[in-house]
Coordinates of C-alpha atoms and ligand atoms in Angstrom, one line a residue:
X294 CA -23.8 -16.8 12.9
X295 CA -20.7 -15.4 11.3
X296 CA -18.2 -12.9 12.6
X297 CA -18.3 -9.4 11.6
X298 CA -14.8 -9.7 9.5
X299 CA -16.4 -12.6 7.9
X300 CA -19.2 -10.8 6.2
X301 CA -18.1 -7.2 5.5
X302 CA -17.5 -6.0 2.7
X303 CA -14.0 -4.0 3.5
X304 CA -12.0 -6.7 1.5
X305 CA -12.1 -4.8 -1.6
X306 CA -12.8 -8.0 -3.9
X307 CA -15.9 -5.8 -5.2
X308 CA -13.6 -3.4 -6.7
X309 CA -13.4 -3.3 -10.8
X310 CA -9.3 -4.1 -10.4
X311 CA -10.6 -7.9 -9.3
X312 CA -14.0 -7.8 -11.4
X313 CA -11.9 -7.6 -14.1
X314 CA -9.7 -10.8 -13.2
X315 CA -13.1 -12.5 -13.1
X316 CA -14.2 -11.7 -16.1
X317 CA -11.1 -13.1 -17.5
X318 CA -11.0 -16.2 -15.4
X319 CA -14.9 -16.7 -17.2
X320 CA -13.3 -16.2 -20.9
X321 CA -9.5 -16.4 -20.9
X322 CA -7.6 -15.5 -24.0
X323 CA -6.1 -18.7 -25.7
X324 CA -4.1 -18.4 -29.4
X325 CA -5.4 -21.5 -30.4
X326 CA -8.4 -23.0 -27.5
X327 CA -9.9 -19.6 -27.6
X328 CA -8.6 -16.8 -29.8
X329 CA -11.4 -14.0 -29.1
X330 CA -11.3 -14.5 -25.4
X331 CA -10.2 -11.7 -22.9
X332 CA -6.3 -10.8 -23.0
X333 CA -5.3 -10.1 -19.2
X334 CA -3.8 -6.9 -19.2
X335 CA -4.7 -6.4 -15.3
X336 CA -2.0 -8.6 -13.6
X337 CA 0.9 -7.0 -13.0
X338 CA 3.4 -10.5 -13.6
X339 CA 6.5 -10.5 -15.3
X340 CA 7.0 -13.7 -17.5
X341 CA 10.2 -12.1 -19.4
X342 CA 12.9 -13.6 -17.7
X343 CA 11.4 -16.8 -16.7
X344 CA 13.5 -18.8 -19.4
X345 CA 16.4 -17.8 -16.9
X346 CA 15.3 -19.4 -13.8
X347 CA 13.5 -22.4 -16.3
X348 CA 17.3 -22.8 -17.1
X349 CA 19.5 -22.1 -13.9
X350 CA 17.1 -25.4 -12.3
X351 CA 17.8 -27.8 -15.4
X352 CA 21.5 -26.9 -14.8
X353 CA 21.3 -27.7 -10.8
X354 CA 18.9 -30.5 -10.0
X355 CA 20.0 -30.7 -6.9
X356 CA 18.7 -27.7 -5.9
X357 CA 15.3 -28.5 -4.8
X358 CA 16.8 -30.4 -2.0
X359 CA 14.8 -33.8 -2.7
X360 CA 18.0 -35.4 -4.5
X361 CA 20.4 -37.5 -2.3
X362 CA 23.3 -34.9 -3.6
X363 CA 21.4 -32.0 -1.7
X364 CA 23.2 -30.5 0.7
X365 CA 20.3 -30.7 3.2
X366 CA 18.2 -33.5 2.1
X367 CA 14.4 -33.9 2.4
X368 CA 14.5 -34.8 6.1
X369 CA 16.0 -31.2 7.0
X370 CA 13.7 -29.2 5.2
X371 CA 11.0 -31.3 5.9
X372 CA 11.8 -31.2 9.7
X373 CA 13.0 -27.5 9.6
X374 CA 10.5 -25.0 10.8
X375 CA 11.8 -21.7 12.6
X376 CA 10.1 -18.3 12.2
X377 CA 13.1 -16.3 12.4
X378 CA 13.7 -18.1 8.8
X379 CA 16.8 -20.0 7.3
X380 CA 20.4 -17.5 7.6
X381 CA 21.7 -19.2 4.7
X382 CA 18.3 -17.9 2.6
X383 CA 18.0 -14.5 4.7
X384 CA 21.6 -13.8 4.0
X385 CA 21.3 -14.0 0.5
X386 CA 17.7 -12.1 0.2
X387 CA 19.7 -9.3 2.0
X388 CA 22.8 -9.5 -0.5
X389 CA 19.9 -9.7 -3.3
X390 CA 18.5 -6.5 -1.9
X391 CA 22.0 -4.7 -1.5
X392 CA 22.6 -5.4 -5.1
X393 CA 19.7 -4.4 -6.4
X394 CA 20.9 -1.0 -5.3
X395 CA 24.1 -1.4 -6.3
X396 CA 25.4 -1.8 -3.4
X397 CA 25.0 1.9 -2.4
X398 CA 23.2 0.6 0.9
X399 CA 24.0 -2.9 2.8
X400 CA 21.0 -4.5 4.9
X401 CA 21.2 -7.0 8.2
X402 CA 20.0 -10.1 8.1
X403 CA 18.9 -9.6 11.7
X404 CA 16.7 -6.8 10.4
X405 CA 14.7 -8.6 8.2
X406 CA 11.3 -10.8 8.4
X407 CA 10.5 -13.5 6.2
X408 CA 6.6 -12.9 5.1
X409 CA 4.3 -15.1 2.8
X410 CA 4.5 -12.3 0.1
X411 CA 4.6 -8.6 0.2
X412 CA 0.8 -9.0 0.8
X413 CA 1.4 -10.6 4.2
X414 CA 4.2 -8.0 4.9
X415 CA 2.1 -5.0 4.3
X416 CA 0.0 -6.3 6.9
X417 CA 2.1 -7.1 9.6
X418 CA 3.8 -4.3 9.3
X419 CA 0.5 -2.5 9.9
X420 CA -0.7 -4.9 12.8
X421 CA 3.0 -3.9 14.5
X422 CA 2.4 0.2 13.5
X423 CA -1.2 0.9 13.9
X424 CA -4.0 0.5 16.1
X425 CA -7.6 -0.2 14.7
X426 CA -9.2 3.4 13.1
X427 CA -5.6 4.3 13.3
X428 CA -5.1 6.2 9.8
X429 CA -2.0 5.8 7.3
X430 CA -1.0 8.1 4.0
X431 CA -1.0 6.7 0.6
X432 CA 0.0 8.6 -2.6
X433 CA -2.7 8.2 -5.1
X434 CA -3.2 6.3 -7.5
X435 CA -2.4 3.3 -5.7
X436 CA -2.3 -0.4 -5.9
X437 CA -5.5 -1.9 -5.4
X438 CA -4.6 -4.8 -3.2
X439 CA -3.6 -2.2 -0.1
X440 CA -7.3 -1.8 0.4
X441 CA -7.4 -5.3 1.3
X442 CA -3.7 -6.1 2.7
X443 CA -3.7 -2.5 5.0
X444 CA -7.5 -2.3 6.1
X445 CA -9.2 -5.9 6.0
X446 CA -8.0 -7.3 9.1
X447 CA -6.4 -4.4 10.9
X448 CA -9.1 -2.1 11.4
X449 CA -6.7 0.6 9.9
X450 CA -7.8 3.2 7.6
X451 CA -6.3 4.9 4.2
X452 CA -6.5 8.7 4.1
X453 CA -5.1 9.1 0.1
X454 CA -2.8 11.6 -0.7
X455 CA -4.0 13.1 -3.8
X456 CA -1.8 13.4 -6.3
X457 CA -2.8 15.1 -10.0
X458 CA -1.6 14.5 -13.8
X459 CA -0.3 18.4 -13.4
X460 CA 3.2 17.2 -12.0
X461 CA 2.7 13.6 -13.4
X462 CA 1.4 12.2 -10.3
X463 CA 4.5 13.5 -7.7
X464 CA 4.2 13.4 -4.1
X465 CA 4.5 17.2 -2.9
X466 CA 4.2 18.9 0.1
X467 CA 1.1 20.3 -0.1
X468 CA -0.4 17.4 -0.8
X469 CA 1.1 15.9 1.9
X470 CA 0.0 18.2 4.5
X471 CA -3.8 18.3 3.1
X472 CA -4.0 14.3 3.7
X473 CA -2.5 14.9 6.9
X474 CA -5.3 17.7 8.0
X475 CA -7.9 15.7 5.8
X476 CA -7.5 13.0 8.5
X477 CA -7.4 15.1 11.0
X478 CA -10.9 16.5 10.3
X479 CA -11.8 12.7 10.2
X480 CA -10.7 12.4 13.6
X481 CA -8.2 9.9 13.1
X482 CA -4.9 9.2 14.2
X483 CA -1.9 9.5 11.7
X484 CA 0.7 6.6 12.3
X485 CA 2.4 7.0 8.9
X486 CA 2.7 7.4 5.3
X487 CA 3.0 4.0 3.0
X488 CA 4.4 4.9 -0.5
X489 CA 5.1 2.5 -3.3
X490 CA 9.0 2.9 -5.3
X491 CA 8.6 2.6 -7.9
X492 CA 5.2 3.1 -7.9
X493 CA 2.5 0.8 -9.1
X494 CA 0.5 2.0 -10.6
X495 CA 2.7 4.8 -12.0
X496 CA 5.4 2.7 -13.5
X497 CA 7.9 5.4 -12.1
X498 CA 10.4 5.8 -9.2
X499 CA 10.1 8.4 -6.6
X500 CA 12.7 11.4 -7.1
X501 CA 15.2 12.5 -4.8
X502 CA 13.1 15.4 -4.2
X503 CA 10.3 13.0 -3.2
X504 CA 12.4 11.0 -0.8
X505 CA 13.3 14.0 1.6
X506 CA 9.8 15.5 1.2
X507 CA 9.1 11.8 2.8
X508 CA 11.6 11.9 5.3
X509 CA 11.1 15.7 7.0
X510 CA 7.5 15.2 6.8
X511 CA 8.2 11.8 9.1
X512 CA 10.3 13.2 11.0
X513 CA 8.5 16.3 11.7
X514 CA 5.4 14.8 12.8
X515 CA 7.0 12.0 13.9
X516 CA 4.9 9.2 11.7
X517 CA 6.1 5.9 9.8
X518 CA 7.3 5.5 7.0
X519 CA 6.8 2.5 4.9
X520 CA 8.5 2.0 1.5
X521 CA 7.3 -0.8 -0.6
X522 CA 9.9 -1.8 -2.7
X523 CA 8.9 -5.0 -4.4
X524 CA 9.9 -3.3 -7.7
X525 CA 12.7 -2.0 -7.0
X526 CA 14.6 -4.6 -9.3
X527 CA 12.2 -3.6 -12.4
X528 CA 14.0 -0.2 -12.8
X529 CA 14.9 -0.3 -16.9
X530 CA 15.8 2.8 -17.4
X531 CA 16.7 6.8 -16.3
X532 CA 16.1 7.9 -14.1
X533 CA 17.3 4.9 -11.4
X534 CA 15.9 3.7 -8.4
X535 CA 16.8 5.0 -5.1
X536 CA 15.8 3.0 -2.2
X537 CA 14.9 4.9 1.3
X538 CA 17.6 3.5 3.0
X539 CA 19.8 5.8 0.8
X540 CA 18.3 8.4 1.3
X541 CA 18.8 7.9 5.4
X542 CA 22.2 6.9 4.4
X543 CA 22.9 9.9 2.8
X544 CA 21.1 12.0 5.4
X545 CA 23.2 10.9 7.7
X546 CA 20.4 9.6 9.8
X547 CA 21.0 5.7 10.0
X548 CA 21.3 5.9 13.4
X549 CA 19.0 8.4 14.5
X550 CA 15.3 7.6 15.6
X551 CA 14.1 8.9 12.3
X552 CA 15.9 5.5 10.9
X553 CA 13.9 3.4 13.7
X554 CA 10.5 5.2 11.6
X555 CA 11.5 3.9 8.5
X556 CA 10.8 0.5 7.3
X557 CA 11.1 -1.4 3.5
X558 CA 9.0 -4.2 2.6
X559 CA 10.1 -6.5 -0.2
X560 CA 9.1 -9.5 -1.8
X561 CA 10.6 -11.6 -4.8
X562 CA 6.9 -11.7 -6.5
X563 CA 8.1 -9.3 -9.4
X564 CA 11.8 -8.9 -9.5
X565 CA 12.3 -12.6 -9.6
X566 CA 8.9 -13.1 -11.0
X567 CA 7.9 -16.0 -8.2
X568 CA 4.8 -15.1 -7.2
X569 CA 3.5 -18.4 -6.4
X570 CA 6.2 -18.8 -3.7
X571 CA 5.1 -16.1 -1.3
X572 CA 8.5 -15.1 -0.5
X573 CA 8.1 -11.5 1.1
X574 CA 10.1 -9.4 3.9
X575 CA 10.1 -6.8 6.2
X576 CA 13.3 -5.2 6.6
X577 CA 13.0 -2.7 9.5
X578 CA 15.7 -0.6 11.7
X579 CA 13.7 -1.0 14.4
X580 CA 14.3 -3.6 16.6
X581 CA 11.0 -4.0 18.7
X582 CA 9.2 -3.8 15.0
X583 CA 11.6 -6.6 14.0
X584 CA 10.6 -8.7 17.1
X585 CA 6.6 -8.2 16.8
X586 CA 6.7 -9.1 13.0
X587 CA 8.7 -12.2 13.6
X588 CA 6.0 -13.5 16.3
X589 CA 3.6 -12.7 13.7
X590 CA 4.7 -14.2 10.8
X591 CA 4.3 -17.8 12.9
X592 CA 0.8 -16.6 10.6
X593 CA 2.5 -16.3 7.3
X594 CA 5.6 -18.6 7.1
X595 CA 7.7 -18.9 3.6
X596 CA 8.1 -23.1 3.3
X597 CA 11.3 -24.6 4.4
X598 CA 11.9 -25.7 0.7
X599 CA 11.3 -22.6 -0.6
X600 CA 13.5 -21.1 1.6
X601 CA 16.2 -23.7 0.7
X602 CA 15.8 -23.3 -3.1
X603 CA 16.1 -19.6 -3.0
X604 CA 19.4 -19.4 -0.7
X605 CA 21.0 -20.9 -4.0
X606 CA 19.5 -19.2 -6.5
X607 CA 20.3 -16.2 -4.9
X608 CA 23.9 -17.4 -3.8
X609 CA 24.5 -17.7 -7.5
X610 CA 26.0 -14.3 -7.8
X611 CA 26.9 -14.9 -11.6
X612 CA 23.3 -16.0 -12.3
X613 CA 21.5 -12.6 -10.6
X614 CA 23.8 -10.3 -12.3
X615 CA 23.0 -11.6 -15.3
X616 CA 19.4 -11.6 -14.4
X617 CA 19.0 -8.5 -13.3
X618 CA 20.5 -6.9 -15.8
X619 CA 18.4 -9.3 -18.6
X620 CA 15.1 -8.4 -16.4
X621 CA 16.1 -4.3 -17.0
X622 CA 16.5 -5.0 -20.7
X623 CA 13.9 -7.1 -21.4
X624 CA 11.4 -5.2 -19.3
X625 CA 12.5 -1.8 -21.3
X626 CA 11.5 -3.4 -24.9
X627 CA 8.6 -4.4 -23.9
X628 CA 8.0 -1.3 -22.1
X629 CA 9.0 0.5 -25.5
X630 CA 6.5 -1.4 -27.7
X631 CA 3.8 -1.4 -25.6
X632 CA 4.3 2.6 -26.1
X633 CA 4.9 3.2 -29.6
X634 CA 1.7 0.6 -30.4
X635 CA -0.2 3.1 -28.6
X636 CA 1.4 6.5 -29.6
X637 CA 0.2 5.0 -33.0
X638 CA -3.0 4.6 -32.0
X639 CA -3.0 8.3 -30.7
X640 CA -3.3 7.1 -27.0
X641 CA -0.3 8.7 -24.5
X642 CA 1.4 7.0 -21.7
X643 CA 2.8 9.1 -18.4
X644 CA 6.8 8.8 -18.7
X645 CA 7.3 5.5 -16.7
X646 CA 11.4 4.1 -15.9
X647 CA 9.8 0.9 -14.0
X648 CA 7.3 -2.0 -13.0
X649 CA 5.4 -4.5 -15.0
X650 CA 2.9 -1.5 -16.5
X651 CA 2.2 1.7 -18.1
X652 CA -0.1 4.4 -16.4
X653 CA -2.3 5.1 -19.8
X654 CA -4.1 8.4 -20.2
X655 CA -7.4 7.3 -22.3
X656 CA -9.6 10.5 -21.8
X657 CA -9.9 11.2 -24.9
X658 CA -11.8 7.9 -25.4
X659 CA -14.5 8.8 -22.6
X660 CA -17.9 9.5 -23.9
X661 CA -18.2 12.0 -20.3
X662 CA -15.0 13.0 -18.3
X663 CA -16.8 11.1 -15.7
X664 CA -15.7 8.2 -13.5
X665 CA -19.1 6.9 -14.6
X666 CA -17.4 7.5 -18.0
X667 CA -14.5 5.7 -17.0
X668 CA -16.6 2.7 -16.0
X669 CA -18.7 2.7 -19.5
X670 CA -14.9 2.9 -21.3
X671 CA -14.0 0.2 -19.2
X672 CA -16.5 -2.3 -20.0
X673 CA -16.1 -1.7 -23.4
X674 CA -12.4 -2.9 -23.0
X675 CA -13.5 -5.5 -21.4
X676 CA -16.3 -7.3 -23.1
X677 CA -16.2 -5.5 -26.3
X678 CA -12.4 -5.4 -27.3
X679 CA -11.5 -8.5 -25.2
X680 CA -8.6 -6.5 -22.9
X681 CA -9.2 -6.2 -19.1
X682 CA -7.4 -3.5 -18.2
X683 CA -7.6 -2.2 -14.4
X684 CA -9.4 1.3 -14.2
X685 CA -7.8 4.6 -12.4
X686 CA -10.7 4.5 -10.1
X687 CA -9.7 0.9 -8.7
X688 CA -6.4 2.5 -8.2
X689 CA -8.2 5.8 -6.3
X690 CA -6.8 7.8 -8.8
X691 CA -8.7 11.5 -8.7
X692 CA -8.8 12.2 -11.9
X693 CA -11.3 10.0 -14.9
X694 CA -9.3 8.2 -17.9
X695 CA -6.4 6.8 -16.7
X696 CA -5.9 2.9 -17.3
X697 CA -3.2 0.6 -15.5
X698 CA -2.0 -1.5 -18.5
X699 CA 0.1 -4.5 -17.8
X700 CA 3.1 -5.7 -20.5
X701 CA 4.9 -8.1 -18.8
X702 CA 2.6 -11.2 -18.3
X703 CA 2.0 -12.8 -21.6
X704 CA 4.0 -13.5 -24.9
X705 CA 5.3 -11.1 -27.7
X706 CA 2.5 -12.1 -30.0
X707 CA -0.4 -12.0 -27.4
X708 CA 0.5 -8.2 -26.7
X709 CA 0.8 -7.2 -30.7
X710 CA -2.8 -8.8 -31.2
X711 CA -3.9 -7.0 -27.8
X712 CA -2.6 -3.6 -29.2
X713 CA -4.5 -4.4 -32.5
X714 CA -8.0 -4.9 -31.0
X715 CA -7.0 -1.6 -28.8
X716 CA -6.2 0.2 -32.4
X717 CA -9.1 -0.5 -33.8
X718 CA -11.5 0.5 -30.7
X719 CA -9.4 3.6 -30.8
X720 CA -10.0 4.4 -34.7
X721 CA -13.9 3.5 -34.5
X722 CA -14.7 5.3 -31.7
X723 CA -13.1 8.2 -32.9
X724 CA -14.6 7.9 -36.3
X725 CA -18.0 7.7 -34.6
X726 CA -17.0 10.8 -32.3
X727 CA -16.4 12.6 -35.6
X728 CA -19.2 11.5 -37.6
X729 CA -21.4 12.2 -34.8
X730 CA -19.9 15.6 -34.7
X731 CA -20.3 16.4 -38.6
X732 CA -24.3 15.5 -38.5
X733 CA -24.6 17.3 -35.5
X734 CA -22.5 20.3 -37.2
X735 CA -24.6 19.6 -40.7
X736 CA -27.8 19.9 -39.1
X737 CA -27.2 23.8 -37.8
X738 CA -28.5 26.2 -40.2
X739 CA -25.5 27.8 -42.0
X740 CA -26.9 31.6 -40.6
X741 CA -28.8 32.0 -37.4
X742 CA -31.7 34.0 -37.5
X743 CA -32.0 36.5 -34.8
X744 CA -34.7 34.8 -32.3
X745 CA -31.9 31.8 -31.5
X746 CA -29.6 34.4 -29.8
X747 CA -32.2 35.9 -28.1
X748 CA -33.2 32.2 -26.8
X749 CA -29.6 31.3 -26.0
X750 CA -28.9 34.6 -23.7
X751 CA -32.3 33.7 -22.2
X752 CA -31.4 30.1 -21.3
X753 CA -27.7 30.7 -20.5
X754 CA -29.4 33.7 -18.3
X755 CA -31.5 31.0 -16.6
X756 CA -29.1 28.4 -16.1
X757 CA -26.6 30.6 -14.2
X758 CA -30.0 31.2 -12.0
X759 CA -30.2 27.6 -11.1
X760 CA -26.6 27.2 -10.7
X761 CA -26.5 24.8 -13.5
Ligands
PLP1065 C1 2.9 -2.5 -4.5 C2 2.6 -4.0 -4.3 N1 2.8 -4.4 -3.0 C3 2.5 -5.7 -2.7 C4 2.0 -6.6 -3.6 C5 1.7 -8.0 -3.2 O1 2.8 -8.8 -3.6 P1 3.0 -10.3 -3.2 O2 2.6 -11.2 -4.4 O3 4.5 -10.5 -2.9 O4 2.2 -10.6 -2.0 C6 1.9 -6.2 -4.9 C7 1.4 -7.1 -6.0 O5 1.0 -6.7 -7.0 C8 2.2 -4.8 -5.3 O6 2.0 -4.3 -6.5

């Protein structure tokens, strides 16, 4: 009775990056109401600076625009609905943007589409570039979510780019290319590549290096390019953030077709830490893609009081300096502590500058190098130290016993008791690794007599013949 869409399973709410938001939901970590519960360490949500917006709204009441001082007053905004979106609020999104990267690059209002989220921008983006089967590129490991936001509804498809702990996850050309043929082989159409900067779930920004690999390999086979930027604000510390647009800039190709490829999609879900106001963007150079995205985002509309509350906010050019640069600092302590809790406990992080999370290399804690491994280690986090964590494999990762670890979405406290229960996983599983060892170790005769060679050439001599 149902439509197809309906009742596949091509959502992605299966995978363990969403399992593991259930289980939490089922036993949520309280200090007091429910100390042993689950600490979420799977939702990538920065609460650091919220004291900052808590304070700029106690110090403007007017701003919601339901006061009889608002400039607008509740009739306007309750009466205003255009999809091309309030200039006052798409003027200073752009100016938001531009300052983010310091100016370097400026943006058009006129280029940009308001979007219920990034989420909802992803999407469009790939209604307005892709046909259904049509395939894109992603750079793995990536963020769960695009299985849903890129595929679901479209019809597109994913071909990932793999990308391997060797270089620390980078984009390269090779890799690049082997996607491109991979899909090929698949018989599908290549309409572009979709990167993340910074990356989640990498917690680090693309290098320079990256960028033009990016841009010749676009331009070459003439694809899209689509650069997610939603963290670009999170950026706390070396090396910086540089956005696409620079990179065109710099290349001298802003007004080139190559530009027209290229488009950023944005959101103030982590920078601003909003995500419950779905306030995403398209910003694209190209102006049919601009039209197309506007019709569509009739589906997806930021509300008009939203929209109004954010134009001052971000108008407030004293308050988002001062934000920004708190959200950087704040982000890079807690960034640092997560780190040295877990260099103590022996576990490494790759190098991150950015985002809400460390990329944590726990393969030394899996009983088989294994994604079936990974999966065992992961439920163990889960139900047996009380941290849901999101697996690599939920983030296509290639390679077993990496975990996405979020920092940014819970107090102080709640992340020193996380990194407790995590230190004391760590030290009983290796002291049962080791004691396992030493009676394994203690039960070998001291000398072997003859015959056990003899046996092990004969087996090793046999399981070469099976190919095992
Ligand atoms: C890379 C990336 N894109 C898009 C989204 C969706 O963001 P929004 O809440 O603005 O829809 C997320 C959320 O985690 C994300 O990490």
């Amino acid at each position: 009775m149902l439509s197809a869409m309906a009742t596949c399973n091509s959502h992605g709410q299966d995978s363990s990056y969403f399992l593991g938001w259930e289980e939490y939901e089922k036993n949520p970590y309280h200090p007091i109401n429910n100390p042993n519960g689950i600490i979420q360490m799977g939702l990538a949500e920065n609460q650091l600076p919220f004291d900052l917006l808590e304070s700029w709204l106690n110090n403007n009441p007017n701003a919601s625009g339901f006061t009889a001082q608002s400039n607008f007053g509740f009739k306007e905004i309750a009466l205003f609905q255009d999809y091309h979106g309030l200039p006052a609020f798409k003027k200073a999104l752009v100016d938001f943007m531009s300052e983010i990267r310091e100016n370097k690059v400026t943006f058009n209002p006129n280029n940009l589409v308001l979007t219920a989220g990034a989420t909802s921008a992803n999407e469009t983006l790939m209604f307005c570039l892709a046909d259904p089967g049509d395939a894109f590129l992603l750079p793995t490991p990536y963020y769960p979510g695009f299985d849903r936001d890129l595929k679901w509804r479209t019809g597109a498809e994913i071909v990932p780019i793999h990308c391997s702990s060797s270089n620390g996850f980078r984009i390269t050309e090779s890799a690049l290319e082997d996607a491109y043929q991979q899909a090929q082989k698949q018989n599908l159409k290549v309409k572009g590549v979709l990167v993340t900067n910074p990356s989640n779930p990498l917690g680090t920004s693309l290098s320079m290096h990256e960028l033009e690999l990016l841009v010749n390999f676009i331009s070459s086979k003439n694809l899209h390019l689509i650069s997610d930027e939603i963290y670009s604000g999170t950026v706390f510390t070396s090396p910086g953030f540089v956005s696409i647009m620079e990179v065109l800039k710099n290349k001298n190709l802003m007004n080139t077709d190559v530009a027209k490829q290229v488009h950023i999609v944005y959101s103030l879900s982590k920078d601003l830490g909003l995500p419950g106001f779905r306030i995403g963007a398209i910003y694209s150079n190209d102006d049919i893609v601009v039209s197309a995205a506007t019709k569509m985002s009739s589906f997806g509309l930021i509300s008009s009081q939203t929209q109004y509350l954010l134009s001052q906010i971000l108008s407030d050019k004293k308050f988002t300096k001062n934000y920004l640069t708190e959200n950087r600092k704040r982000l890079k302590q807690r960034h640092e502590m997560l780190e040295k809790a877990l260099q103590k406990a022996g576990i490494r992080c790759l190098k991150g500058n950015a985002g809400l999370f460390s990329w944590v290399d726990m393969k030394r804690l899996l009983s088989a190098q294994t994604f079936k491994g990974e999966m065992e280690l992961w439920k163990k986090i889960v139900y047996e130290v009380g941290l849901n964590i999101s697996p690599g494999s939920s983030c296509h990762c290639s390679e077993p016993g990496w975990f996405r670890v979020c920092f940014a979405n819970m107090s102080k406290e709640t992340l020193v008791l996380a990194m407790q229960r995590l230190t004391s996983f760590v030290d009983s599983t290796v002291k049962k690794t080791n004691q396992s060892r030493h009676n394994r170790n203690s039960r070998k005769p001291k000398s072997l007599p003859k015959w056990v060679f003899s046996l092990s050439s004969f087996t090793t001599a046999r399981s070469v013949k099976n190919g095992a």
